[in-house]
Structure formats: structure tokens, C-alpha cells
PDB file of C-alpha atoms in Angstrom:
ATOM      1  CA  MET A  32     -46.510  10.882  45.416  1.00 47.00           C
ATOM      2  CA  LYS A  33     -46.859  13.695  42.744  1.00 43.00           C
ATOM      3  CA  ASN A  34     -42.962  13.744  42.952  1.00 43.00           C
ATOM      4  CA  CYS A  35     -42.682  10.165  42.621  1.00 43.00           C
ATOM      5  CA  ILE A  36     -44.995  10.130  39.426  1.00 43.00           C
ATOM      6  CA  LEU A  37     -43.185  13.118  37.884  1.00 39.00           C
ATOM      7  CA  PHE A  38     -39.793  11.272  38.693  1.00 40.00           C
ATOM      8  CA  LEU A  39     -41.094   7.924  37.081  1.00 41.00           C
ATOM      9  CA  GLY A  40     -42.222   9.863  34.004  1.00 47.00           C
ATOM     10  CA  PHE A  41     -38.852  11.718  33.790  1.00 40.00           C
ATOM     11  CA  LYS A  42     -37.232   8.458  34.090  1.00 47.00           C
ATOM     12  CA  ARG A  43     -39.135   6.922  31.364  1.00 48.00           C
ATOM     13  CA  ILE A  44     -38.488   9.872  29.032  1.00 44.00           C
ATOM     14  CA  PHE A  45     -34.959   9.887  29.770  1.00 41.00           C
ATOM     15  CA  SER A  46     -34.603   6.030  29.292  1.00 46.00           C
ATOM     16  CA  ALA A  47     -36.519   6.072  26.025  1.00 43.00           C
ATOM     17  CA  SER A  48     -34.449   9.214  24.674  1.00 42.00           C
ATOM     18  CA  PHE A  49     -31.130   7.363  25.639  1.00 39.00           C
ATOM     19  CA  LEU A  50     -32.184   4.286  24.021  1.00 41.00           C
ATOM     20  CA  LEU A  51     -33.062   6.098  20.776  1.00 39.00           C
ATOM     21  CA  LEU A  52     -30.137   8.151  20.870  1.00 37.00           C
ATOM     22  CA  SER A  53     -27.725   5.293  21.469  1.00 37.00           C
ATOM     23  CA  THR A  54     -29.562   3.287  18.657  1.00 35.00           C
ATOM     24  CA  ALA A  55     -29.061   6.142  16.125  1.00 36.00           C
ATOM     25  CA  ILE A  56     -25.496   6.584  17.145  1.00 35.00           C
ATOM     26  CA  PHE A  57     -24.647   2.831  16.744  1.00 37.00           C
ATOM     27  CA  ALA A  58     -26.418   2.727  13.476  1.00 39.00           C
ATOM     28  CA  GLN A  59     -24.421   5.456  12.147  1.00 39.00           C
ATOM     29  CA  THR A  60     -21.184   4.065  13.474  1.00 40.00           C
ATOM     30  CA  SER A  61     -21.995   0.615  11.935  1.00 42.00           C
ATOM     31  CA  THR A  62     -23.226   1.832   8.505  1.00 44.00           C
ATOM     32  CA  THR A  63     -20.087   4.104   8.166  1.00 46.00           C
ATOM     33  CA  SER A  64     -17.443   1.372   9.195  1.00 47.00           C
ATOM     34  CA  GLN A  65     -19.067  -1.179   6.857  1.00 51.00           C
ATOM     35  CA  PRO A  66     -18.436   0.647   3.662  1.00 52.00           C
ATOM     36  CA  ALA A  67     -15.189   2.080   4.718  1.00 50.00           C
ATOM     37  CA  SER A  68     -13.836  -1.513   5.147  1.00 52.00           C
ATOM     38  CA  GLN A  69     -15.265  -2.316   1.623  1.00 56.00           C
ATOM     39  CA  SER A  70     -13.928   0.633  -0.043  1.00 66.00           C
ATOM     40  CA  ASP A  71     -10.462   0.286   1.751  1.00 88.00           C
ATOM     41  CA  PHE A  72     -10.067  -3.113  -0.112  1.00 90.00           C
ATOM     42  CA  TRP A  73     -10.971  -1.494  -3.599  1.00 90.00           C
ATOM     43  CA  GLN A  74      -8.665   1.262  -2.993  1.00 91.00           C
ATOM     44  CA  HIS A  75      -5.651  -1.322  -3.268  1.00 94.00           C
ATOM     45  CA  VAL A  76      -6.974  -2.840  -6.465  1.00 95.00           C
ATOM     46  CA  HIS A  77      -5.784  -1.456  -9.776  1.00 95.00           C
ATOM     47  CA  PHE A  78      -6.898  -2.711 -13.297  1.00 96.00           C
ATOM     48  CA  GLY A  79      -4.879  -2.680 -16.504  1.00 95.00           C
ATOM     49  CA  GLY A  80      -3.800  -5.033 -19.063  1.00 89.00           C
ATOM     50  CA  GLY A  81      -3.171  -4.861 -22.873  1.00 87.00           C
ATOM     51  CA  LEU A  82      -5.024  -4.890 -26.276  1.00 87.00           C
ATOM     52  CA  GLY A  83      -3.337  -5.647 -29.538  1.00 88.00           C
ATOM     53  CA  LEU A  84      -4.640  -5.427 -32.961  1.00 91.00           C
ATOM     54  CA  ASN A  85      -2.375  -6.188 -36.046  1.00 89.00           C
ATOM     55  CA  ILE A  86      -4.132  -6.182 -39.504  1.00 92.00           C
ATOM     56  CA  GLY A  87      -2.432  -6.550 -42.898  1.00 90.00           C
ATOM     57  CA  SER A  88      -2.673  -8.209 -46.316  1.00 89.00           C
ATOM     58  CA  GLY A  89      -4.226 -11.468 -45.428  1.00 89.00           C
ATOM     59  CA  PHE A  90      -2.946 -11.328 -41.672  1.00 90.00           C
ATOM     60  CA  THR A  91      -5.028 -10.560 -38.647  1.00 93.00           C
ATOM     61  CA  ASP A  92      -3.965 -10.765 -35.093  1.00 93.00           C
ATOM     62  CA  VAL A  93      -6.133  -9.722 -32.279  1.00 95.00           C
ATOM     63  CA  THR A  94      -5.208 -10.009 -28.554  1.00 94.00           C
ATOM     64  CA  VAL A  95      -7.061  -9.252 -25.352  1.00 95.00           C
ATOM     65  CA  ALA A  96      -5.308  -9.587 -22.033  1.00 94.00           C
ATOM     66  CA  PRO A  97      -6.840  -7.821 -18.976  1.00 96.00           C
ATOM     67  CA  SER A  98      -5.330  -7.928 -15.354  1.00 96.00           C
ATOM     68  CA  ALA A  99      -5.768  -6.803 -11.946  1.00 97.00           C
ATOM     69  CA  ILE A 100      -3.142  -6.156  -9.151  1.00 97.00           C
ATOM     70  CA  TYR A 101      -3.718  -5.644  -5.338  1.00 97.00           C
ATOM     71  CA  ASN A 102      -1.155  -3.374  -3.666  1.00 95.00           C
ATOM     72  CA  LEU A 103      -0.200  -5.203  -0.430  1.00 96.00           C
ATOM     73  CA  ASN A 104       1.933  -2.145   0.490  1.00 95.00           C
ATOM     74  CA  SER A 105       3.797   0.571  -1.213  1.00 92.00           C
ATOM     75  CA  TYR A 106       6.404  -2.036  -2.266  1.00 96.00           C
ATOM     76  CA  VAL A 107       4.695  -5.297  -3.039  1.00 97.00           C
ATOM     77  CA  SER A 108       1.802  -6.073  -5.391  1.00 97.00           C
ATOM     78  CA  LEU A 109       0.070  -9.429  -6.477  1.00 98.00           C
ATOM     79  CA  GLY A 110      -2.490  -9.925  -9.207  1.00 97.00           C
ATOM     80  CA  VAL A 111      -4.015 -12.265 -11.836  1.00 98.00           C
ATOM     81  CA  GLY A 112      -4.516 -11.813 -15.685  1.00 97.00           C
ATOM     82  CA  VAL A 113      -6.212 -13.444 -18.374  1.00 97.00           C
ATOM     83  CA  GLN A 114      -5.256 -13.523 -21.967  1.00 96.00           C
ATOM     84  CA  GLY A 115      -7.100 -14.387 -25.328  1.00 97.00           C
ATOM     85  CA  SER A 116      -5.687 -14.094 -28.958  1.00 96.00           C
ATOM     86  CA  TYR A 117      -6.766 -15.046 -32.333  1.00 96.00           C
ATOM     87  CA  ALA A 118      -4.189 -14.930 -35.180  1.00 93.00           C
ATOM     88  CA  ARG A 119      -4.777 -15.920 -38.863  1.00 93.00           C
ATOM     89  CA  VAL A 120      -2.812 -15.784 -42.046  1.00 91.00           C
ATOM     90  CA  ARG A 121      -5.251 -16.202 -45.121  1.00 90.00           C
ATOM     91  CA  ASN A 122      -4.928 -19.749 -46.835  1.00 87.00           C
ATOM     92  CA  ASN A 123      -2.165 -20.918 -44.353  1.00 90.00           C
ATOM     93  CA  TYR A 124      -2.654 -20.618 -40.520  1.00 88.00           C
ATOM     94  CA  GLU A 125      -5.007 -20.134 -37.843  1.00 93.00           C
ATOM     95  CA  SER A 126      -4.529 -20.079 -34.051  1.00 94.00           C
ATOM     96  CA  TYR A 127      -6.445 -19.541 -30.763  1.00 96.00           C
ATOM     97  CA  ILE A 128      -4.525 -19.087 -27.669  1.00 96.00           C
ATOM     98  CA  TYR A 129      -6.007 -18.419 -24.297  1.00 97.00           C
ATOM     99  CA  GLY A 130      -5.106 -18.771 -20.487  1.00 97.00           C
ATOM    100  CA  GLY A 131      -4.198 -16.961 -17.457  1.00 97.00           C
ATOM    101  CA  SER A 132      -1.266 -15.818 -15.171  1.00 97.00           C
ATOM    102  CA  LEU A 133      -0.161 -14.916 -11.734  1.00 98.00           C
ATOM    103  CA  ILE A 134       1.732 -11.628 -11.365  1.00 97.00           C
ATOM    104  CA  GLY A 135       4.012 -10.544  -8.638  1.00 97.00           C
ATOM    105  CA  LEU A 136       5.487  -6.884  -8.713  1.00 97.00           C
ATOM    106  CA  PHE A 137       8.130  -5.484  -6.375  1.00 98.00           C
ATOM    107  CA  ASN A 138       8.876  -1.815  -6.165  1.00 96.00           C
ATOM    108  CA  PRO A 139      12.231  -1.384  -4.125  1.00 97.00           C
ATOM    109  CA  VAL A 140      12.141   2.388  -4.796  1.00 95.00           C
ATOM    110  CA  ASP A 141       9.598   4.493  -6.659  1.00 93.00           C
ATOM    111  CA  GLN A 142      11.017   4.467 -10.089  1.00 96.00           C
ATOM    112  CA  ILE A 143      12.201   0.718 -10.196  1.00 97.00           C
ATOM    113  CA  GLN A 144       9.711  -2.255 -10.912  1.00 97.00           C
ATOM    114  CA  ILE A 145      10.786  -5.756 -10.624  1.00 98.00           C
ATOM    115  CA  SER A 146       8.311  -8.350 -11.866  1.00 97.00           C
ATOM    116  CA  ALA A 147       7.540 -12.024 -11.995  1.00 98.00           C
ATOM    117  CA  GLU A 148       4.649 -13.499 -13.986  1.00 97.00           C
ATOM    118  CA  LEU A 149       3.728 -17.042 -14.370  1.00 97.00           C
ATOM    119  CA  GLU A 150       1.725 -17.796 -17.365  1.00 96.00           C
ATOM    120  CA  GLN A 151      -0.170 -20.729 -18.707  1.00 97.00           C
ATOM    121  CA  LEU A 152      -1.691 -20.912 -22.085  1.00 95.00           C
ATOM    122  CA  ARG A 153      -3.594 -23.233 -24.151  1.00 96.00           C
ATOM    123  CA  VAL A 154      -2.539 -23.107 -27.840  1.00 93.00           C
ATOM    124  CA  ASN A 155      -4.899 -24.415 -30.613  1.00 94.00           C
ATOM    125  CA  ARG A 156      -3.511 -23.909 -34.202  1.00 91.00           C
ATOM    126  CA  SER A 157      -3.996 -25.354 -37.489  1.00 92.00           C
ATOM    127  CA  TYR A 158      -2.424 -25.285 -40.864  1.00 89.00           C
ATOM    128  CA  THR A 159      -4.879 -25.032 -43.947  1.00 84.00           C
ATOM    129  CA  SER A 160      -2.464 -26.192 -46.284  1.00 79.00           C
ATOM    130  CA  SER A 161      -1.413 -29.411 -44.564  1.00 81.00           C
ATOM    131  CA  SER A 162      -4.672 -30.100 -42.577  1.00 81.00           C
ATOM    132  CA  LEU A 163      -2.257 -30.266 -39.536  1.00 87.00           C
ATOM    133  CA  LYS A 164      -3.628 -29.472 -36.329  1.00 90.00           C
ATOM    134  CA  ASP A 165      -1.636 -28.817 -33.103  1.00 88.00           C
ATOM    135  CA  ASN A 166      -2.946 -28.233 -29.511  1.00 92.00           C
ATOM    136  CA  PHE A 167      -0.665 -28.054 -26.562  1.00 91.00           C
ATOM    137  CA  TRP A 168      -0.242 -25.910 -23.227  1.00 93.00           C
ATOM    138  CA  ASN A 169       2.673 -23.423 -23.061  1.00 93.00           C
ATOM    139  CA  THR A 170       3.815 -22.414 -19.670  1.00 94.00           C
ATOM    140  CA  ALA A 171       6.090 -19.222 -19.303  1.00 95.00           C
ATOM    141  CA  LEU A 172       7.845 -17.676 -16.399  1.00 97.00           C
ATOM    142  CA  PHE A 173       8.686 -14.201 -17.088  1.00 96.00           C
ATOM    143  CA  LEU A 174      11.317 -12.423 -14.854  1.00 98.00           C
ATOM    144  CA  GLY A 175      11.330  -8.520 -15.628  1.00 97.00           C
ATOM    145  CA  ALA A 176      12.563  -5.042 -14.571  1.00 98.00           C
ATOM    146  CA  GLY A 177      11.438  -1.734 -15.735  1.00 97.00           C
ATOM    147  CA  TYR A 178      11.449   2.018 -15.012  1.00 97.00           C
ATOM    148  CA  ARG A 179       8.117   3.223 -13.284  1.00 95.00           C
ATOM    149  CA  THR A 180       6.658   6.635 -13.161  1.00 93.00           C
ATOM    150  CA  GLU A 181       3.380   6.836 -11.434  1.00 89.00           C
ATOM    151  CA  ASN A 182       1.110   4.087 -12.980  1.00 89.00           C
ATOM    152  CA  VAL A 183       3.261   3.416 -16.069  1.00 92.00           C
ATOM    153  CA  THR A 184       6.120   0.930 -16.410  1.00 94.00           C
ATOM    154  CA  ILE A 185       8.388   0.509 -19.257  1.00 94.00           C
ATOM    155  CA  GLY A 186      10.739  -2.283 -19.229  1.00 94.00           C
ATOM    156  CA  VAL A 187      11.957  -5.809 -20.457  1.00 96.00           C
ATOM    157  CA  ARG A 188      11.129  -9.186 -19.557  1.00 96.00           C
ATOM    158  CA  TYR A 189      12.597 -12.616 -19.856  1.00 97.00           C
ATOM    159  CA  ASN A 190      10.972 -16.092 -20.280  1.00 95.00           C
ATOM    160  CA  VAL A 191      13.221 -18.361 -18.393  1.00 96.00           C
ATOM    161  CA  LEU A 192      11.157 -21.332 -19.773  1.00 95.00           C
ATOM    162  CA  TYR A 193      11.480 -20.278 -23.438  1.00 93.00           C
ATOM    163  CA  ASN A 194      11.323 -22.936 -25.837  1.00 86.00           C
ATOM    164  CA  LYS A 195      11.880 -22.226 -29.522  1.00 84.00           C
ATOM    165  CA  ASN A 196       9.801 -25.045 -30.622  1.00 79.00           C
ATOM    166  CA  ASP A 197       6.630 -23.925 -29.075  1.00 72.00           C
ATOM    167  CA  PHE A 198       6.066 -20.978 -31.363  1.00 71.00           C
ATOM    168  CA  VAL A 199       4.071 -19.123 -28.810  1.00 84.00           C
ATOM    169  CA  TYR A 200       6.738 -16.203 -28.572  1.00 84.00           C
ATOM    170  CA  SER A 201       9.347 -15.553 -31.106  1.00 84.00           C
ATOM    171  CA  ASP A 202      12.056 -14.672 -28.497  1.00 90.00           C
ATOM    172  CA  ALA A 203      12.801 -15.026 -24.898  1.00 93.00           C
ATOM    173  CA  PHE A 204      13.208 -11.356 -24.353  1.00 94.00           C
ATOM    174  CA  MET A 205      10.104  -9.138 -24.565  1.00 92.00           C
ATOM    175  CA  PRO A 206       9.537  -5.502 -24.159  1.00 92.00           C
ATOM    176  CA  PHE A 207       6.605  -4.306 -22.273  1.00 90.00           C
ATOM    177  CA  ILE A 208       4.548  -1.348 -21.170  1.00 90.00           C
ATOM    178  CA  ARG A 209       2.388  -1.917 -18.089  1.00 91.00           C
ATOM    179  CA  ILE A 210      -0.301   0.403 -17.150  1.00 90.00           C
ATOM    180  CA  TYR A 211      -2.608  -0.025 -14.061  1.00 91.00           C
ATOM    181  CA  PHE A 212      -5.492   2.465 -13.148  1.00 91.00           C
TER     182      PHE A 212
END
């Protein structure tokens, strides 16, 4: 009888210990696997974009264009960007341009980057001298290529939808420097 009571006591202690130990192991496993999957996503996300400031005698042009890309693998990245700009020529012209873009990057080899960017911009401009106001949407599809070293790419892109009457871009060809962190 004494052995039976000892055996039941040992069985309860063993069961309680096993239960506590397995709960502790499961808790450690689930907490370490959860942040790993979240941090894995953010390890593939890179942020970049552009800032522009041009100030002269009676002229101001300010541009902010942040973007983010997600590396699907070592060859392909997809992303989004937003853009806003303000330009003013004193006593003549003022414009606000804002919009967004979808970005696709392809790296066939480490040093070469091929890009496609679909951009949709809203243009609001006014001419002070004639009280003329012009508001329109401008769509651009840039296809580009550049030389890449680590997180910096220098190249040129071409707007296949370029229209010289929209006055958003002065030329269909545009050089670029792309940096993502």
C-alpha cells in the first residue's frame, strides 16, 4: 500500500513536471517562430526614393518621392511609390503634382538592373498672368536600365507614353539614381 501511494505521488509529480516542461518548451517555440516570420518579411523590404529642391531667383521647385520595394528573390523586386511636388515661378506660374507608382525591378546579373514603373500623377497648375488653370491626369510608363552596385543603381529610363503637350516631363528620356536601404 505504501508503495502504491509512493507510485501515485511519483506519477503525479512526473505528470505535473512533464506538463510544465512541455508548456514551457511550446511557449518558447511559438514565441520564437512568430517574430521570425514577421522579421523575415521586413528583411525583404527596402525603402528609398527621391528628394529634390531647386531654388533660384523667383523660382522654387520642391519634390518628395518615397518608395518601398519587396525582394521576391535575388532577381525580382516589386514595389510602390508616392510623389508630391510643388513648383512656382514668381508672378507667372504655380503647380502641384501628386500621385503614385508601381515599380518592378529585374536583376539578371548583379551589376545590371532593368526596371518598369507605371506612374499616375495629378497635375494642378495655374498661370498668374492669364488666370488660366489647368488640371489633368498624366500617366507615364518608364522602361529603364542601369548599372547596379550593392543598393545603388545609376541609369536611364524612357517614358513610352511621353506626350510633349502635358508639360510634366521635359523629355521622354530621364537619367536616374536609385538607392534603396
